[in-house]
Amino acid sequence: MKRLAVFCGSRDGTNDHYRNTAKRFGELLAQHDIEIVYGGAIVGLMGAVAEGALEHDGKVIGIIPERLKTVEIMHPDVTEMHVVETMHERKAKIAELADGFVALPGGAGTMEEWFEVFTWAQIGYHQKPCALLNINGYYTPLIELFDHMISEGFADPHYKEFIMMEEEPEDLIDRLRLFSN
């Protein structure tokens, strides 16, 4: 795995553990020579992941829509920054550049980005890993929702096989490094 798309919040959340773990995740990616492709912001968990990687000489590629440059505060120190017109272009560019996808905690935007690439994997548009870093059990309710979708007949049980989930950054990176697309 050369490049990993990281979807996560533009906020820090209510517990310092989110930000600290996001920063450690960025550090570990840099130490394993895995480049980060992300939303380009300096704020929230996005900024923490980028900061962790950059402090350890990692390569960080930001993709940010023009209208979010000031709202999300574009990171001035990333290795490479692409400014696009729309959110659709942002997601397409991230998907194009990445060899895999991971979501850290975040809000509706994070969910939407991850669900899109997860759905693409289900319907065969790509064979890239779709992972969740389950910091503080953040994604446990999502897995419960998937179980509910399956039990109610709205999703095939094998769809859960497309989800790679770990609670610790080190464990997730170990699994991602084993994945070849």
Coordinates of N, CA and C in Angstrom, one line a residue:
M1 N 0.8 -1.2 0.0 CA 0.0 0.0 0.0 C 0.9 1.2 0.0
K2 N 0.7 2.0 -1.0 CA 1.5 3.3 -1.1 C 0.8 4.5 -0.6
R3 N -0.5 4.6 -0.9 CA -1.2 5.8 -0.5 C -2.6 5.4 0.2
L4 N -2.9 6.0 1.3 CA -4.1 5.7 2.0 C -5.0 6.9 2.1
A5 N -6.2 6.9 1.7 CA -7.1 8.0 1.9 C -7.6 7.9 3.3
V6 N -7.6 9.0 4.0 CA -8.0 9.1 5.4 C -9.2 10.1 5.5
F7 N -10.4 9.6 5.8 CA -11.6 10.4 6.0 C -11.7 10.6 7.5
C8 N -11.9 11.8 7.9 CA -12.1 12.0 9.4 C -12.7 13.5 9.6
G9 N -13.0 13.7 10.8 CA -13.7 15.0 11.1 C -12.8 16.2 11.1
S10 N -13.5 17.4 10.8 CA -12.9 18.7 10.9 C -13.0 19.2 12.3
R11 N -13.5 18.4 13.2 CA -13.5 18.7 14.7 C -12.7 17.7 15.4
D12 N -12.4 18.0 16.7 CA -11.6 17.1 17.5 C -12.4 16.1 18.3
G13 N -13.8 16.3 18.4 CA -14.6 15.5 19.3 C -14.5 15.9 20.7
T14 N -15.1 15.2 21.6 CA -15.2 15.5 23.0 C -14.2 14.9 23.9
N15 N -13.4 14.0 23.4 CA -12.4 13.3 24.1 C -11.0 13.5 23.5
D16 N -10.0 13.9 24.2 CA -8.6 14.0 23.7 C -8.1 12.8 23.0
H17 N -8.6 11.6 23.4 CA -8.2 10.4 22.8 C -8.3 10.3 21.3
Y18 N -9.4 11.0 20.8 CA -9.6 11.0 19.4 C -8.5 11.7 18.7
R19 N -8.2 12.9 19.1 CA -7.1 13.7 18.4 C -5.7 13.0 18.6
N20 N -5.4 12.5 19.8 CA -4.2 11.9 20.1 C -4.0 10.6 19.2
T21 N -5.0 9.8 19.1 CA -4.9 8.6 18.3 C -4.8 9.0 16.8
A22 N -5.5 10.0 16.3 CA -5.4 10.4 14.9 C -4.0 10.9 14.6
K23 N -3.4 11.6 15.5 CA -2.0 12.1 15.3 C -1.1 10.9 15.3
R24 N -1.3 9.9 16.2 CA -0.4 8.7 16.2 C -0.6 7.9 15.0
F25 N -1.8 7.9 14.4 CA -2.1 7.2 13.2 C -1.3 7.8 12.1
G26 N -1.3 9.1 12.0 CA -0.5 9.8 11.0 C 1.0 9.5 11.1
E27 N 1.5 9.5 12.4 CA 2.9 9.2 12.6 C 3.3 7.8 12.1
L28 N 2.4 6.9 12.4 CA 2.7 5.5 12.1 C 2.6 5.3 10.5
L29 N 1.7 6.0 9.9 CA 1.6 5.9 8.4 C 3.0 6.4 7.8
A30 N 3.5 7.5 8.4 CA 4.7 8.1 7.9 C 5.9 7.1 8.1
Q31 N 5.9 6.5 9.3 CA 7.0 5.5 9.6 C 6.9 4.3 8.7
H32 N 5.8 4.0 8.2 CA 5.6 2.8 7.3 C 5.7 3.2 5.8
D33 N 6.1 4.5 5.6 CA 6.1 5.0 4.2 C 4.8 4.9 3.4
I34 N 3.7 5.1 4.1 CA 2.4 5.1 3.5 C 2.0 6.6 3.4
E35 N 1.8 7.1 2.2 CA 1.4 8.5 2.0 C -0.1 8.6 2.4
I36 N -0.4 9.8 2.8 CA -1.8 10.1 3.2 C -2.4 11.0 2.1
V37 N -3.6 10.7 1.7 CA -4.5 11.5 0.9 C -5.7 11.9 1.7
Y38 N -5.9 13.2 1.9 CA -7.0 13.5 2.8 C -7.6 14.8 2.4
G39 N -8.6 15.4 3.2 CA -9.4 16.5 2.8 C -8.7 17.9 2.8
G40 N -7.4 17.9 3.2 CA -6.6 19.1 3.1 C -6.7 20.2 4.2
A41 N -7.4 19.9 5.3 CA -7.6 20.9 6.4 C -6.6 20.8 7.5
I42 N -6.4 21.9 8.2 CA -5.5 21.9 9.3 C -6.3 21.7 10.6
V43 N -7.6 21.7 10.6 CA -8.4 21.6 11.8 C -8.9 20.2 12.1
G44 N -9.3 20.0 13.3 CA -9.9 18.7 13.7 C -8.9 17.5 13.6
L45 N -9.6 16.4 13.4 CA -8.8 15.1 13.3 C -8.0 15.1 12.0
M46 N -8.6 15.8 10.9 CA -7.9 15.9 9.7 C -6.5 16.6 9.9
G47 N -6.5 17.7 10.7 CA -5.2 18.3 11.0 C -4.3 17.5 11.8
A48 N -4.9 16.7 12.7 CA -4.0 15.9 13.6 C -3.3 14.8 12.8
V49 N -4.1 14.1 11.9 CA -3.5 13.1 11.1 C -2.3 13.7 10.3
A50 N -2.6 14.8 9.6 CA -1.6 15.4 8.8 C -0.4 15.8 9.6
E51 N -0.6 16.4 10.8 CA 0.5 16.9 11.7 C 1.3 15.7 12.1
G52 N 0.7 14.6 12.5 CA 1.5 13.4 12.9 C 2.4 12.9 11.8
A53 N 1.9 12.9 10.6 CA 2.7 12.4 9.4 C 3.8 13.4 9.1
L54 N 3.5 14.7 9.0 CA 4.4 15.7 8.6 C 5.6 15.8 9.6
E55 N 5.3 15.6 10.9 CA 6.3 15.6 12.0 C 7.3 14.5 11.9
H56 N 6.9 13.4 11.1 CA 7.8 12.3 10.9 C 8.2 12.1 9.4
D57 N 8.2 13.3 8.7 CA 8.7 13.3 7.3 C 7.8 12.5 6.4
G58 N 6.5 12.3 6.7 CA 5.6 11.6 5.8 C 5.1 12.5 4.7
K59 N 4.6 11.9 3.7 CA 4.1 12.7 2.6 C 2.5 12.8 2.8
V60 N 2.0 14.0 2.7 CA 0.6 14.3 2.9 C 0.1 15.1 1.7
I61 N -0.9 14.5 1.0 CA -1.6 15.1 -0.1 C -3.0 15.6 0.3
G62 N -3.2 16.9 0.2 CA -4.5 17.4 0.5 C -5.3 17.7 -0.7
I63 N -6.6 17.5 -0.6 CA -7.6 17.8 -1.7 C -8.7 18.6 -1.1
I64 N -8.8 19.9 -1.5 CA -9.8 20.7 -0.8 C -10.6 21.5 -1.8
P65 N -11.9 21.6 -1.7 CA -12.7 22.5 -2.6 C -12.4 23.9 -2.3
E66 N -12.5 24.7 -3.3 CA -12.2 26.2 -3.2 C -13.0 26.8 -2.1
R67 N -14.3 26.5 -2.0 CA -15.1 27.2 -1.0 C -14.8 26.8 0.4
L68 N -14.1 25.7 0.6 CA -13.7 25.2 2.0 C -12.3 25.7 2.4
K69 N -11.6 26.3 1.5 CA -10.2 26.8 1.9 C -10.2 27.6 3.2
T70 N -11.2 28.4 3.4 CA -11.2 29.2 4.6 C -12.0 28.6 5.7
V71 N -13.1 27.9 5.3 CA -14.0 27.3 6.3 C -13.2 26.2 7.1
E72 N -12.6 25.3 6.4 CA -11.9 24.2 7.0 C -10.4 24.6 7.2
I73 N -10.0 25.7 6.8 CA -8.7 26.2 6.9 C -7.6 25.3 6.3
M74 N -7.3 25.6 5.0 CA -6.4 24.8 4.3 C -5.1 24.7 5.0
H75 N -4.6 23.4 5.0 CA -3.3 23.2 5.7 C -2.1 23.8 4.8
P76 N -1.3 24.7 5.4 CA -0.3 25.3 4.6 C 1.0 24.5 4.4
D77 N 1.1 23.4 5.2 CA 2.4 22.7 5.2 C 2.4 21.3 4.5
V78 N 1.3 20.9 3.9 CA 1.2 19.6 3.3 C 2.2 19.5 2.2
T79 N 2.6 18.3 1.8 CA 3.5 18.0 0.7 C 3.0 18.5 -0.6
E80 N 1.7 18.3 -0.8 CA 1.1 18.6 -2.1 C -0.4 19.0 -1.8
M81 N -0.9 20.1 -2.4 CA -2.3 20.5 -2.2 C -2.9 20.6 -3.6
H82 N -4.1 20.0 -3.7 CA -4.9 20.2 -4.9 C -6.2 20.9 -4.5
V83 N -6.4 22.0 -5.2 CA -7.7 22.8 -4.9 C -8.6 22.5 -6.1
V84 N -9.8 22.0 -5.7 CA -10.8 21.6 -6.7 C -12.0 22.5 -6.6
E85 N -12.9 22.4 -7.5 CA -14.1 23.2 -7.5 C -15.2 22.6 -6.6
T86 N -15.4 21.3 -6.6 CA -16.6 20.8 -5.9 C -16.2 19.6 -5.0
M87 N -17.2 19.3 -4.1 CA -17.0 18.1 -3.2 C -16.9 16.8 -4.1
H88 N -17.6 16.8 -5.2 CA -17.6 15.6 -6.0 C -16.2 15.4 -6.6
E89 N -15.6 16.5 -7.0 CA -14.2 16.5 -7.5 C -13.2 16.1 -6.5
R90 N -13.5 16.5 -5.2 CA -12.6 16.2 -4.1 C -12.6 14.7 -3.9
K91 N -13.8 14.1 -3.8 CA -13.9 12.7 -3.6 C -13.4 11.9 -4.7
A92 N -13.6 12.3 -5.9 CA -13.1 11.6 -7.1 C -11.6 11.6 -7.1
K93 N -11.0 12.7 -6.8 CA -9.5 12.8 -6.8 C -8.9 12.0 -5.7
I94 N -9.5 12.0 -4.5 CA -9.0 11.2 -3.4 C -9.1 9.7 -3.8
A95 N -10.2 9.3 -4.4 CA -10.4 7.9 -4.8 C -9.4 7.5 -5.9
E96 N -9.1 8.4 -6.8 CA -8.1 8.1 -7.8 C -6.7 7.9 -7.3
L97 N -6.3 8.7 -6.3 CA -5.0 8.7 -5.8 C -4.7 7.6 -4.8
A98 N -5.8 7.1 -4.1 CA -5.6 6.2 -3.0 C -5.6 4.7 -3.4
D99 N -4.8 4.0 -2.6 CA -4.8 2.5 -2.7 C -5.7 1.8 -1.7
G100 N -6.3 2.6 -0.8 CA -7.2 2.1 0.2 C -7.8 3.3 0.9
F101 N -8.8 3.0 1.8 CA -9.6 4.0 2.4 C -9.8 3.7 3.9
V102 N -9.7 4.6 4.8 CA -10.0 4.4 6.2 C -10.7 5.6 6.7
A103 N -11.7 5.4 7.6 CA -12.4 6.4 8.3 C -12.1 6.4 9.7
L104 N -11.7 7.6 10.2 CA -11.6 7.8 11.7 C -12.9 8.5 12.1
P105 N -13.1 8.7 13.4 CA -14.3 9.4 13.7 C -14.5 10.7 13.0
G106 N -15.8 11.0 12.7 CA -16.1 12.2 12.1 C -17.7 12.3 12.0
G107 N -18.1 13.3 11.3 CA -19.6 13.6 11.2 C -20.1 13.1 9.9
A108 N -21.2 13.7 9.4 CA -21.9 13.3 8.2 C -21.0 13.3 7.0
G109 N -20.1 14.2 6.8 CA -19.2 14.3 5.7 C -18.3 13.0 5.7
T110 N -17.8 12.7 6.8 CA -16.9 11.5 6.9 C -17.7 10.3 6.5
M111 N -18.9 10.1 7.1 CA -19.7 9.0 6.8 C -20.0 8.9 5.3
E112 N -20.4 10.0 4.7 CA -20.7 10.0 3.3 C -19.6 9.6 2.4
E113 N -18.4 10.1 2.7 CA -17.2 9.8 2.0 C -16.9 8.3 2.1
W114 N -16.9 7.8 3.3 CA -16.6 6.4 3.5 C -17.6 5.5 2.9
F115 N -18.9 5.8 3.1 CA -20.0 5.0 2.5 C -19.9 4.9 1.0
E116 N -19.5 6.0 0.3 CA -19.4 6.0 -1.1 C -18.4 5.0 -1.6
V117 N -17.2 5.0 -1.0 CA -16.1 4.1 -1.5 C -16.5 2.6 -1.0
F118 N -17.1 2.5 0.1 CA -17.6 1.2 0.6 C -18.6 0.6 -0.4
T119 N -19.5 1.4 -0.8 CA -20.5 1.0 -1.8 C -19.8 0.6 -3.1
W120 N -18.9 1.4 -3.6 CA -18.1 1.1 -4.8 C -17.5 -0.3 -4.7
A121 N -16.9 -0.6 -3.5 CA -16.3 -1.9 -3.4 C -17.3 -3.0 -3.5
Q122 N -18.5 -2.8 -2.9 CA -19.6 -3.8 -3.0 C -20.0 -4.1 -4.4
I123 N -20.1 -3.1 -5.2 CA -20.6 -3.3 -6.6 C -19.4 -3.5 -7.6
G124 N -18.2 -3.6 -7.1 CA -17.1 -4.0 -7.9 C -16.4 -2.9 -8.7
Y125 N -16.6 -1.7 -8.3 CA -15.8 -0.6 -8.9 C -14.4 -0.5 -8.5
H126 N -14.0 -1.1 -7.4 CA -12.6 -1.2 -7.0 C -12.5 -2.4 -6.1
Q127 N -11.2 -2.8 -5.9 CA -10.9 -3.8 -4.9 C -10.0 -3.3 -3.8
K128 N -10.1 -2.1 -3.4 CA -9.3 -1.4 -2.4 C -9.9 -1.7 -1.0
P129 N -9.1 -1.8 0.0 CA -9.7 -2.0 1.3 C -10.4 -0.8 1.8
C130 N -11.5 -1.0 2.6 CA -12.3 0.0 3.2 C -12.3 -0.3 4.7
A131 N -11.6 0.6 5.4 CA -11.3 0.3 6.8 C -12.0 1.4 7.7
L132 N -12.1 0.9 9.0 CA -12.6 1.8 10.0 C -11.6 1.7 11.2
L133 N -11.2 2.9 11.7 CA -10.4 2.9 12.9 C -11.3 3.2 14.0
N134 N -11.7 2.2 14.8 CA -12.7 2.3 15.8 C -12.3 2.9 17.1
I135 N -11.8 4.1 17.1 CA -11.3 4.8 18.3 C -12.5 4.9 19.3
N136 N -12.2 4.5 20.5 CA -13.2 4.6 21.6 C -14.5 4.0 21.3
G137 N -14.5 2.9 20.4 CA -15.7 2.3 20.0 C -16.7 3.1 19.2
Y138 N -16.1 4.1 18.5 CA -16.9 5.1 17.7 C -17.8 4.4 16.7
Y139 N -17.2 3.4 16.0 CA -17.9 2.7 14.9 C -18.7 1.5 15.3
T140 N -18.7 1.1 16.6 CA -19.4 -0.1 17.0 C -20.9 0.1 16.7
P141 N -21.6 1.2 16.9 CA -23.0 1.3 16.5 C -23.2 1.2 15.0
L142 N -22.2 1.6 14.2 CA -22.3 1.4 12.7 C -22.4 -0.1 12.4
I143 N -21.5 -0.9 13.0 CA -21.5 -2.3 12.8 C -22.8 -2.9 13.2
E144 N -23.4 -2.4 14.3 CA -24.7 -2.9 14.8 C -25.7 -2.5 13.8
L145 N -25.6 -1.4 13.1 CA -26.6 -1.0 12.1 C -26.4 -1.9 10.9
F146 N -25.2 -2.3 10.5 CA -25.0 -3.3 9.4 C -25.7 -4.6 9.8
D147 N -25.5 -5.0 11.0 CA -26.1 -6.3 11.4 C -27.7 -6.2 11.3
H148 N -28.2 -5.0 11.6 CA -29.7 -4.8 11.5 C -30.1 -4.8 10.1
M149 N -29.3 -4.2 9.2 CA -29.6 -4.2 7.8 C -29.7 -5.6 7.2
I150 N -28.7 -6.4 7.7 CA -28.7 -7.8 7.2 C -29.8 -8.6 7.8
S151 N -30.1 -8.4 9.1 CA -31.2 -9.2 9.6 C -32.6 -8.8 9.1
E152 N -32.7 -7.6 8.6 CA -34.0 -7.1 8.0 C -34.0 -7.3 6.5
G153 N -33.0 -7.9 6.0 CA -33.0 -8.3 4.5 C -32.7 -7.1 3.6
F154 N -32.0 -6.1 4.1 CA -31.6 -5.0 3.2 C -30.2 -5.0 2.8
A155 N -29.4 -5.9 3.2 CA -28.0 -6.1 2.8 C -27.6 -7.5 2.9
D156 N -26.8 -7.9 2.0 CA -26.2 -9.3 2.0 C -25.2 -9.5 3.1
P157 N -25.2 -10.6 3.8 CA -24.3 -10.8 4.9 C -22.8 -10.6 4.5
H158 N -22.5 -11.0 3.2 CA -21.1 -10.9 2.8 C -20.6 -9.5 2.7
Y159 N -21.5 -8.5 2.7 CA -21.0 -7.1 2.6 C -20.1 -6.7 3.8
K160 N -20.4 -7.3 4.9 CA -19.5 -7.0 6.1 C -18.1 -7.5 5.9
E161 N -17.9 -8.4 4.9 CA -16.5 -8.8 4.6 C -15.7 -7.7 4.0
F162 N -16.4 -6.7 3.4 CA -15.7 -5.6 2.8 C -15.1 -4.6 3.9
I163 N -15.5 -4.8 5.1 CA -15.1 -3.8 6.2 C -13.9 -4.4 7.0
M164 N -12.9 -3.6 7.0 CA -11.7 -4.0 7.8 C -11.8 -3.0 9.0
M165 N -11.9 -3.5 10.2 CA -12.0 -2.6 11.4 C -11.1 -3.1 12.5
E166 N -10.4 -2.1 13.1 CA -9.5 -2.3 14.2 C -9.7 -1.2 15.2
E167 N -9.3 -1.4 16.5 CA -9.4 -0.3 17.5 C -8.1 0.4 17.6
E168 N -7.0 -0.3 17.3 CA -5.7 0.3 17.5 C -5.0 0.6 16.1
P169 N -4.4 1.8 16.0 CA -3.8 2.2 14.7 C -2.8 1.2 14.2
E170 N -1.9 0.7 15.2 CA -0.9 -0.3 14.8 C -1.5 -1.6 14.1
D171 N -2.6 -2.1 14.7 CA -3.2 -3.3 14.2 C -3.9 -3.0 12.8
L172 N -4.4 -1.8 12.7 CA -5.1 -1.5 11.4 C -4.0 -1.4 10.3
I173 N -2.9 -0.7 10.6 CA -1.8 -0.6 9.6 C -1.2 -1.9 9.3
D174 N -1.0 -2.8 10.2 CA -0.5 -4.1 9.9 C -1.4 -4.8 8.9
R175 N -2.8 -4.8 9.1 CA -3.7 -5.4 8.2 C -3.7 -4.7 6.8
L176 N -3.6 -3.4 6.8 CA -3.6 -2.7 5.5 C -2.3 -3.0 4.7
R177 N -1.2 -3.2 5.4 CA 0.1 -3.5 4.7 C 0.0 -4.8 4.1
L178 N -0.8 -5.7 4.6 CA -0.9 -7.1 4.0 C -1.8 -7.1 2.8
F179 N -2.6 -6.1 2.7 CA -3.5 -6.0 1.6 C -2.8 -5.6 0.3
S180 N -3.1 -6.4 -0.8 CA -2.5 -6.0 -2.1 C -3.7 -5.9 -3.1
N181 N -3.7 -4.8 -3.8 CA -4.8 -4.6 -4.8 C -4.3 -4.8 -6.2

